XYZ file of C-alpha atoms in Angstrom:
105
model
C -21.107 -29.462 20.500
C -24.161 -27.908 20.832
C -22.721 -26.933 24.656
C -19.312 -25.471 23.352
C -20.937 -23.492 20.569
C -22.974 -21.945 22.779
C -20.183 -20.673 25.073
C -17.705 -19.614 22.129
C -20.823 -17.318 20.643
C -21.248 -15.753 24.449
C -17.698 -15.147 24.544
C -17.496 -13.687 21.243
C -20.847 -11.129 22.125
C -19.014 -10.741 25.146
C -15.840 -9.748 23.661
C -17.825 -7.253 21.108
C -19.692 -5.873 23.784
C -16.231 -5.035 25.469
C -15.311 -3.524 22.234
C -18.174 -1.621 21.396
C -17.789 0.230 25.319
C -14.034 0.891 24.349
C -15.469 2.553 21.028
C -17.718 4.550 22.457
C -15.735 5.851 25.232
C -13.777 7.158 22.481
C -10.930 5.233 22.803
C -9.529 2.125 20.743
C -8.758 3.659 17.233
C -5.669 1.454 16.876
C -7.773 -1.511 16.906
C -9.456 -0.420 13.911
C -7.934 -2.318 10.855
C -6.840 0.246 8.374
C -7.301 3.491 10.123
C -4.455 2.241 12.641
C -1.808 1.832 9.659
C -2.681 4.587 8.083
C 0.243 8.059 7.739
C -1.196 10.636 10.163
C -1.335 12.475 6.887
C -4.494 10.644 5.564
C -5.624 9.759 9.110
C -6.295 13.976 9.262
C -8.886 13.564 6.472
C -11.306 10.825 8.629
C -13.577 12.036 11.422
C -12.354 10.135 14.297
C -15.079 10.358 16.592
C -17.151 9.302 13.655
C -15.439 6.420 12.942
C -15.671 5.154 16.675
C -19.490 6.349 16.887
C -19.981 4.113 14.172
C -17.999 1.339 15.456
C -19.671 1.110 18.735
C -23.177 1.074 17.219
C -21.644 -1.546 15.027
C -20.472 -3.978 17.584
C -23.543 -3.541 19.708
C -25.417 -4.465 16.987
C -23.367 -7.290 16.393
C -23.962 -8.080 19.805
C -27.789 -8.036 19.270
C -27.763 -10.586 16.140
C -25.449 -12.514 18.391
C -27.692 -13.145 21.298
C -30.181 -14.346 18.584
C -27.991 -17.150 18.456
C -27.392 -17.883 21.726
C -31.410 -17.838 22.424
C -31.165 -20.401 19.385
C -28.600 -22.747 21.060
C -30.546 -22.639 23.987
C -33.942 -23.933 22.507
C -32.036 -26.145 20.067
C -33.298 -24.154 17.162
C -30.329 -24.651 14.693
C -32.859 -21.996 12.309
C -31.725 -18.792 15.200
C -28.446 -19.606 15.065
C -28.444 -19.738 11.393
C -30.067 -16.336 11.470
C -27.998 -14.837 14.354
C -24.551 -15.538 11.796
C -26.272 -14.637 8.867
C -27.380 -10.956 10.485
C -24.223 -10.337 12.369
C -22.623 -10.603 8.861
C -24.814 -7.945 7.286
C -24.492 -5.700 10.236
C -20.864 -5.361 9.867
C -20.704 -5.015 5.647
C -23.606 -2.541 6.132
C -21.662 -0.797 8.533
C -18.056 -1.268 7.381
C -19.685 0.274 3.889
C -21.208 2.898 5.893
C -18.475 3.611 7.841
C -16.336 4.284 4.656
C -18.661 6.572 3.622
C -19.306 8.720 6.071
C -16.303 9.592 7.990
C -14.358 11.356 5.703
C -14.182 15.035 5.900
């Protein structure tokens, strides 16, 4: 199960890396839940470029946190795996709050 967990962590990290690159290139607003379903008049209230920049930073930060979990799987240190998961959740919560506050015009 450790090998399967490590592969899943690597796949998730690669997915977040790809999403981070997409967002950093200024694309992918349709991938942002909530924003993609807003009517156009409400979308106009948000700075799309700020949202994409923050989303890319969040994705790259999550990749770093996930790398801690992968390292924990490699060296068989369960506490590192847990630390990676906790850090990932904290990063996501932090960035979602920040994006909601800072992206409004």
